[in-house]
Tab-separated table of C-alpha atoms in Angstrom:
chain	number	residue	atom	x	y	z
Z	68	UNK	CA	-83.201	23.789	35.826
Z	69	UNK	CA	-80.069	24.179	33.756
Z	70	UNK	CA	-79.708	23.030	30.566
Z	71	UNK	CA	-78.715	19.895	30.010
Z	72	UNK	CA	-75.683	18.923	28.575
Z	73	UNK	CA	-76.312	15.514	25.635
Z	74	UNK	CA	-74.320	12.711	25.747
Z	75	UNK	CA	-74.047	10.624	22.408
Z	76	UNK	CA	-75.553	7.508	22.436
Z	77	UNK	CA	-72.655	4.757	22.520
Z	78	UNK	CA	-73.633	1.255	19.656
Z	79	UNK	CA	-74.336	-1.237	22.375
Z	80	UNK	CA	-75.350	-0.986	26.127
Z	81	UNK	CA	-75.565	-3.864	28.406
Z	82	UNK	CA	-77.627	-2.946	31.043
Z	83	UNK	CA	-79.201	-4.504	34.898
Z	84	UNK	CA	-82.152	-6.208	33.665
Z	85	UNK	CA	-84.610	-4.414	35.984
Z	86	UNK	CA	-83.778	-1.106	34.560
Z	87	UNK	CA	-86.559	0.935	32.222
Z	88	UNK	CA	-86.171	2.633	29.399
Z	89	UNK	CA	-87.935	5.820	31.136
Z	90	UNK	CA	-85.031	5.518	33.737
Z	91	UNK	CA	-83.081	7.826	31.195
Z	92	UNK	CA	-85.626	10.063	29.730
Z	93	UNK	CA	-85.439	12.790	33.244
Z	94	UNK	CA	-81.891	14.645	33.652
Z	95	UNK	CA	-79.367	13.064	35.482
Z	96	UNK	CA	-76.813	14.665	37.799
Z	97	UNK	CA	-72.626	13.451	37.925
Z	98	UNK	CA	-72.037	12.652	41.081
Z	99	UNK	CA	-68.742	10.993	40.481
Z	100	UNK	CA	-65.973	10.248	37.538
Z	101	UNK	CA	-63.465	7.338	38.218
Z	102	UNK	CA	-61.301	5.544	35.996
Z	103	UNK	CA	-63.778	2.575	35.614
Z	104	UNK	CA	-67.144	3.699	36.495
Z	105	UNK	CA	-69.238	6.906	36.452
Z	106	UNK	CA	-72.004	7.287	39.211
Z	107	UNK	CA	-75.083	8.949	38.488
Z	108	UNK	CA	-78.528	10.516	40.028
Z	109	UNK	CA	-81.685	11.406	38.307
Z	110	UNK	CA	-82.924	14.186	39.105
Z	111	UNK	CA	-86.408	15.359	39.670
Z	112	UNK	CA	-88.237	18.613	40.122
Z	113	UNK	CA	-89.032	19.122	43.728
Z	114	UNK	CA	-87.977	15.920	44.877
Z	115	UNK	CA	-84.060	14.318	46.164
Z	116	UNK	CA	-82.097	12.874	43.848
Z	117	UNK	CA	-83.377	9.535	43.325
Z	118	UNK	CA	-81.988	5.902	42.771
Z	119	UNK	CA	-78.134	5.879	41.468
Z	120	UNK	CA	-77.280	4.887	37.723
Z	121	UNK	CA	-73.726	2.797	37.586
Z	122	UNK	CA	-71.792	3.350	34.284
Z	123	UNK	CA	-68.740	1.132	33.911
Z	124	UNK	CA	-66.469	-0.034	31.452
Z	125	UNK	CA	-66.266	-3.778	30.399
Z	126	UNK	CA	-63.508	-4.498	32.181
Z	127	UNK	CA	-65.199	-3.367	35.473
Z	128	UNK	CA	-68.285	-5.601	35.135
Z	129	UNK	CA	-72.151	-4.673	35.260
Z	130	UNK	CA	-73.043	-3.349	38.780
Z	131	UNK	CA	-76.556	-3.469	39.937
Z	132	UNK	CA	-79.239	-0.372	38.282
Z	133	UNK	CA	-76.219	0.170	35.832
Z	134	UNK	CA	-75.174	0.202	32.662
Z	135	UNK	CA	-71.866	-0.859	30.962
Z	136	UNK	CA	-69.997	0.249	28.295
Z	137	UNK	CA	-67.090	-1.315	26.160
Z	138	UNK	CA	-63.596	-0.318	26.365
Z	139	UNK	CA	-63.890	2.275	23.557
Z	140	UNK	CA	-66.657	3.848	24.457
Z	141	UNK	CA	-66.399	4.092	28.418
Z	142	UNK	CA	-63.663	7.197	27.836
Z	143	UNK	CA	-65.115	9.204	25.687
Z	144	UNK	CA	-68.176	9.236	28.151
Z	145	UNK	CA	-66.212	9.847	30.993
Z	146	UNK	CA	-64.123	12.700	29.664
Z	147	UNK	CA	-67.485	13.953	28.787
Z	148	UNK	CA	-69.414	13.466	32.043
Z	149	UNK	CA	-66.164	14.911	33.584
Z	150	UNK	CA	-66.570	18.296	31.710
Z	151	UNK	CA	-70.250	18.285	32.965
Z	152	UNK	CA	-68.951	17.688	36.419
Z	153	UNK	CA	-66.656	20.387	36.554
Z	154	UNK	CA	-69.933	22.639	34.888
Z	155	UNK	CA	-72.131	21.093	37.617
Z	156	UNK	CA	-75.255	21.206	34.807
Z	157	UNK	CA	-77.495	18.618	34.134
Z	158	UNK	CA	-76.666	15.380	32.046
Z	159	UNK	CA	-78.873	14.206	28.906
Z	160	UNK	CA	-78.732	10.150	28.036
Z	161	UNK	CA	-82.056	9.778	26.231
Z	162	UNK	CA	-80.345	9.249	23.251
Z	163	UNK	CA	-79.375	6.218	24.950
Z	164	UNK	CA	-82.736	4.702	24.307
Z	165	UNK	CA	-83.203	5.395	20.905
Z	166	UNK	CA	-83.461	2.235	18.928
Z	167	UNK	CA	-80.116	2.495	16.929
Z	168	UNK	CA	-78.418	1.170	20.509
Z	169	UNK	CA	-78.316	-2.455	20.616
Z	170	UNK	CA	-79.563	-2.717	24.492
Z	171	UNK	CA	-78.599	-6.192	26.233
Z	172	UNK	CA	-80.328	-6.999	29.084
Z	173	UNK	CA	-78.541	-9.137	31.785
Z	174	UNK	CA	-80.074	-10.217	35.015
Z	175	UNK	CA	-77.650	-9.652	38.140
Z	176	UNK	CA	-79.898	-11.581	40.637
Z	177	UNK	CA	-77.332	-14.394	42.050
Z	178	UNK	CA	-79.035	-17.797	41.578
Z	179	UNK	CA	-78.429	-20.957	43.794
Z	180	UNK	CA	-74.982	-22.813	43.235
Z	181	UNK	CA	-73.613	-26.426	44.215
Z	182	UNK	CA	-70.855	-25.335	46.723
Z	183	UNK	CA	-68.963	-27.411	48.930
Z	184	UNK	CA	-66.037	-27.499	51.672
Z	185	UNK	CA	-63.710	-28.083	48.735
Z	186	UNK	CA	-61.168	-25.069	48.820
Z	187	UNK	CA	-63.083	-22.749	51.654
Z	188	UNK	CA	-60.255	-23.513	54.111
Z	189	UNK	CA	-57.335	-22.831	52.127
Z	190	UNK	CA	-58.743	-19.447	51.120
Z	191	UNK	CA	-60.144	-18.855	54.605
Z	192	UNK	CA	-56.144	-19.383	55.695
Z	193	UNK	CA	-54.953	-16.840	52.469
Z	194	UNK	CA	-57.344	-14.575	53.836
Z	195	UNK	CA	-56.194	-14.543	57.312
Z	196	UNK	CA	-52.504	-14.058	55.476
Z	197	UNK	CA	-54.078	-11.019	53.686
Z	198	UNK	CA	-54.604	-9.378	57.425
Z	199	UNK	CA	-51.237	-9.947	58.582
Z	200	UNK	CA	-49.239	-7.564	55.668
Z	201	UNK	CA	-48.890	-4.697	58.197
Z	202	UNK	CA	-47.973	-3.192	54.529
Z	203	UNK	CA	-51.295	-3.570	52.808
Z	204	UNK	CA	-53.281	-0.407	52.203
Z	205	UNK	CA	-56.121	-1.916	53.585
Z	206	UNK	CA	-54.853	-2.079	57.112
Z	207	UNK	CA	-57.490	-0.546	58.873
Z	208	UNK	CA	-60.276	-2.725	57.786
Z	209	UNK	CA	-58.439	-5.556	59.618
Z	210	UNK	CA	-60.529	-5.196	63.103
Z	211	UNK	CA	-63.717	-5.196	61.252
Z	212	UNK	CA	-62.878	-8.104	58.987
Z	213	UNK	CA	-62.310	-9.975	62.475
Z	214	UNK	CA	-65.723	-9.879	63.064
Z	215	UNK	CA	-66.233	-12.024	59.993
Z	216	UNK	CA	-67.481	-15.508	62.228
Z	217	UNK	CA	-69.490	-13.405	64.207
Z	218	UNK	CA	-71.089	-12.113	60.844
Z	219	UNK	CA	-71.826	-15.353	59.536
Z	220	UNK	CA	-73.421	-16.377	62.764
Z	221	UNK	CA	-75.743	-13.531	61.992
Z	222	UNK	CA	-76.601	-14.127	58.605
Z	223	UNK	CA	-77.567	-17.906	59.681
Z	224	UNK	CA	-79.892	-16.851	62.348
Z	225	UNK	CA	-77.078	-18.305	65.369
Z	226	UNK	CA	-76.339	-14.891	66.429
Z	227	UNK	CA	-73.001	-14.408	68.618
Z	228	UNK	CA	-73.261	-10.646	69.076
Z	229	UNK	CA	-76.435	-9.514	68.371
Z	230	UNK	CA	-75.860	-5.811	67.896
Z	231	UNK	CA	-72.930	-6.498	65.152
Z	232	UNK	CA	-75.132	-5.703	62.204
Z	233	UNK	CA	-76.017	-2.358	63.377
Z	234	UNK	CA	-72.353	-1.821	64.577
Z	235	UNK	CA	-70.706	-2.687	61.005
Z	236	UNK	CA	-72.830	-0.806	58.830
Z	237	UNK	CA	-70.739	2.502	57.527
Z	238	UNK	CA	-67.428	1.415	59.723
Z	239	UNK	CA	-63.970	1.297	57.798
Z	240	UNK	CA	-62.122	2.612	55.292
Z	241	UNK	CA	-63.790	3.562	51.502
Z	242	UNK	CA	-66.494	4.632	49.314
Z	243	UNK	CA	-67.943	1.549	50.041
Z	244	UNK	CA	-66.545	1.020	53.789
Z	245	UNK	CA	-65.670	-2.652	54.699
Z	246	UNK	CA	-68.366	-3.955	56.784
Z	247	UNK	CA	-70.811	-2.909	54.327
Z	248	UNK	CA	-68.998	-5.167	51.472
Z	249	UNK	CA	-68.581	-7.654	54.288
Z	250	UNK	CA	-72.423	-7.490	54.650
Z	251	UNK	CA	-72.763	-7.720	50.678
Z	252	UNK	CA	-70.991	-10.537	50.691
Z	253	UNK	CA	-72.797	-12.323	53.473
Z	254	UNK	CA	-75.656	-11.645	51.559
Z	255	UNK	CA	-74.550	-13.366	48.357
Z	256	UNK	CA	-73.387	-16.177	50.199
Z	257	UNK	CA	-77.024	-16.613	51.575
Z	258	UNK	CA	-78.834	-16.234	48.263
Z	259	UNK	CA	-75.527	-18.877	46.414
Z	260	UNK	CA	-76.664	-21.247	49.188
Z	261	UNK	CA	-80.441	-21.112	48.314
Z	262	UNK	CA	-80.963	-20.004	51.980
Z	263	UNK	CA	-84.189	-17.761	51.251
Z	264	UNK	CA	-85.107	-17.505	55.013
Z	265	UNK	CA	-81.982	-16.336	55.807
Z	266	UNK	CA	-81.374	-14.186	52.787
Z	267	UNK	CA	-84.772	-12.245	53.850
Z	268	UNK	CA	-84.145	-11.774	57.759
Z	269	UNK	CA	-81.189	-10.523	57.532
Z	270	UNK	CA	-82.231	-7.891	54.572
Z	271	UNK	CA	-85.175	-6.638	57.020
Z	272	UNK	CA	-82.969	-6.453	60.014
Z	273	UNK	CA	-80.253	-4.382	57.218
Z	274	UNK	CA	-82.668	-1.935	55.710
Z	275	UNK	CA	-83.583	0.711	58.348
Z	276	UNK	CA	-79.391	0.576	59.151
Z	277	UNK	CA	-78.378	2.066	55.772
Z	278	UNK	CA	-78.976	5.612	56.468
Z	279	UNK	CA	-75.448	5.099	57.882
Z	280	UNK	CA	-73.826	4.876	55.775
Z	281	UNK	CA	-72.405	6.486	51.973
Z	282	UNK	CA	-75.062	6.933	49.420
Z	283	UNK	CA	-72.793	4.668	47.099
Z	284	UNK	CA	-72.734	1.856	49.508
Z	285	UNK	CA	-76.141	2.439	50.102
Z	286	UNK	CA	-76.829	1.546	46.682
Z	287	UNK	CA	-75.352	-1.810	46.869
Z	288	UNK	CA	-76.802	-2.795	50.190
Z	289	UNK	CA	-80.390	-2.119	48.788
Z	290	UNK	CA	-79.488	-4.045	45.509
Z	291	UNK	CA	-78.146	-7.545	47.680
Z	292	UNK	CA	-81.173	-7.240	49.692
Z	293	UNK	CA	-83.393	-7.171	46.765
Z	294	UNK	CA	-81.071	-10.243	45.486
Z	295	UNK	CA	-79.253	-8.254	43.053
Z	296	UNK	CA	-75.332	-8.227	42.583
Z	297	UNK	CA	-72.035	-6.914	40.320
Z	298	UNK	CA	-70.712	-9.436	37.612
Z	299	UNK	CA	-67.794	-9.044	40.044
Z	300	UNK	CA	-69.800	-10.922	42.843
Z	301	UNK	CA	-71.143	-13.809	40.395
Z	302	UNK	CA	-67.692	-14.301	38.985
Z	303	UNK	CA	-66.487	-15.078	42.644
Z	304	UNK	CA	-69.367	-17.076	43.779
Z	305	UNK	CA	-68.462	-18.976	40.488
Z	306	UNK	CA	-65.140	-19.201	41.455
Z	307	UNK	CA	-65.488	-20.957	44.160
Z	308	UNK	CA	-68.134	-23.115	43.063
Z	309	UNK	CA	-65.659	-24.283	40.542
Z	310	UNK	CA	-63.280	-24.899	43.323
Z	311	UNK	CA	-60.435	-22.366	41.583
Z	312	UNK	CA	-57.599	-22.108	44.041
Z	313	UNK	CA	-57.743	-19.964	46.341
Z	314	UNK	CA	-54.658	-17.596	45.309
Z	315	UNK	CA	-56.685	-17.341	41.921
Z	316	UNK	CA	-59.450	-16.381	43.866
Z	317	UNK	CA	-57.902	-13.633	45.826
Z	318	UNK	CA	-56.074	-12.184	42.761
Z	319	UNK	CA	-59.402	-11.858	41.300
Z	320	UNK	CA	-60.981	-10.119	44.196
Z	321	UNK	CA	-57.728	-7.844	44.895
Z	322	UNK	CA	-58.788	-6.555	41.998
Z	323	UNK	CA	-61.725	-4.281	42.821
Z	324	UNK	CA	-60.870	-1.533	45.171
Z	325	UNK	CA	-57.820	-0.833	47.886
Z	326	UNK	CA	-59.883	-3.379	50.239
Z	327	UNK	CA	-63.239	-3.865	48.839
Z	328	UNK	CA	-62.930	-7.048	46.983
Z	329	UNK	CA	-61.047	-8.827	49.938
Z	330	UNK	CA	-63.882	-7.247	52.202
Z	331	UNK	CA	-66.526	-9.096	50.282
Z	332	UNK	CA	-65.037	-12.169	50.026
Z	333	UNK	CA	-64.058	-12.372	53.344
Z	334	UNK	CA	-67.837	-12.188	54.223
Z	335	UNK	CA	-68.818	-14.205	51.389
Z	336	UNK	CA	-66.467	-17.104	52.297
Z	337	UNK	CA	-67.394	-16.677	56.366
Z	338	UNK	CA	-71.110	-17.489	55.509
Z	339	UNK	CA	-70.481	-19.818	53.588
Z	340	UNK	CA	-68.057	-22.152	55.219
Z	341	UNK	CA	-70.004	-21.392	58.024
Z	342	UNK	CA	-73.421	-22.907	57.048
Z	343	UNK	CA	-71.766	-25.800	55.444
Z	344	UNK	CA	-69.910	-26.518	58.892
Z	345	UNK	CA	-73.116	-26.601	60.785
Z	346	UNK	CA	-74.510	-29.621	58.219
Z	347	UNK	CA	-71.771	-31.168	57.013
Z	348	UNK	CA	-73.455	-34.201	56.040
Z	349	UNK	CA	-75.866	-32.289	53.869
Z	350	UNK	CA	-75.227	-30.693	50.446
Z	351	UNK	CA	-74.984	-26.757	51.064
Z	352	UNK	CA	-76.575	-26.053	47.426
């Protein structure tokens, strides 16, 4: 193997909870440099790259098996990892773990929330508006986001097309293609409503369909089944827990992405509007 190239350690690291130490001891390789996150793949002697590593700057929010840096740190690494890129050698982070580097630990797994019908049809309306701007760059995800209802329905165990799963995974436009952030946020929706049964079908019935699609969405499939989501994904769940209107809402989630953002919260709001319309006498939390 090539020799590495070291990256210095930045102060402080805030890091997904269920990542070790020894996660950053083997070499890893750059597989991409954007302007808010750096995507990376240890690498192992005889074997495929394994598991991704998620570096992002504050502003971008912790992703799951990632680690985030603050907004003066995050460029120098980047410009750095984009040197080793272009060089296409091997990347060094164990000074990351040496015991000068504050390490915060945060844990991503989405926990139950009191959510109600407050707000879910206004932003299920805004949403709908989103589709119509012929303009919007995220024109082409508009078919799949169609089959939001039918999505929910599938997430709650009252499938209306029971092949849609298997149909969505990898289609649309993106590193992350829309019905796989559809299917993300289906999945937090399930795990804000405390619907474990659900939660835990639909991950089975998900797993053995992500070979479809990109090793980056992959990623974040695997991570909602296992529970597991962005501070992007909490701060919306929260959002609408807190009953924040919905333009607020959809500002925040325009945010992430050409269409990703509006992808997940489209499933994330399907799901759950749809389980609290089947009881709507009961609390959905």
């Amino acid at each position: 193997m090539a020799m590495s190239a070291r990256i210095p350690s930045p102060a402080r690291l805030r890091v997904d909870g269920t990542m070790q130490a020894s996660a950053l001891l083997t070499p890893h390789r750059v597989v991409h440099v954007g302007q808010s996150a750096l995507v990376l793949s240890a690498l192992h002697p005889g074997q495929a790259p394994s598991r991704q590593v998620i570096v992002t700057r504050e502003s971008a929010g912790l992703m799951p098996d990632g680690i985030c840096l603050d907004e003066h740190d995050f460029p120098r690494v980047r410009d750095l990892a984009l040197g080793i890129l272009r060089e296409g050698v091997p990347l060094d982070l164990t000074g990351w773990t040496e015991a000068s580097v504050v390490v915060d630990r945060v844990d991503l797994r989405l926990d139950v929330v009191s959510l109600d019908a407050a707000g879910l049809l206004p932003l299920q309306h805004m949403l709908e508006d989103e589709d119509s701007d012929e303009l919007s760059p995220s024109s082409s995800a508009y078919p799949i986001r169609r089959q939001a209802a039918h999505l929910a329905a599938e997430a709650l165990g009252r499938p209306t097309a029971p092949t849609l799963l298997r149909s969505i995974v990898g289609a649309g436009p993106g590193t992350t293609p829309t019905g796989d952030d559809m299917i993300v946020g289906a999945l937090a929706g399930l795990r804000a409503l405390g619907l474990r049964a659900e939660w835990v079908s639909m991950g089975r019935r998900l797993r053995p369909l992500t070979s479809r699609t990109t090793s980056a969405s992959r990623h974040y499939l695997h991570a909602a089944i296992e529970g597991r989501f962005g501070e992007h994904v909490h701060d919306l769940v929260a959002a609408i827990a807190g009953c924040e209107p919905a333009v607020s809402v959809i500002e925040r989630a325009s945010t992430w992405g050409a269409s990703s953002g509006i992808d997940l919260l489209t499933g994330l709001t399907a799901t759950v509007a749809a389980s609290i319309q089947s009881r709507p006498n009961e609390s959905a939390a």
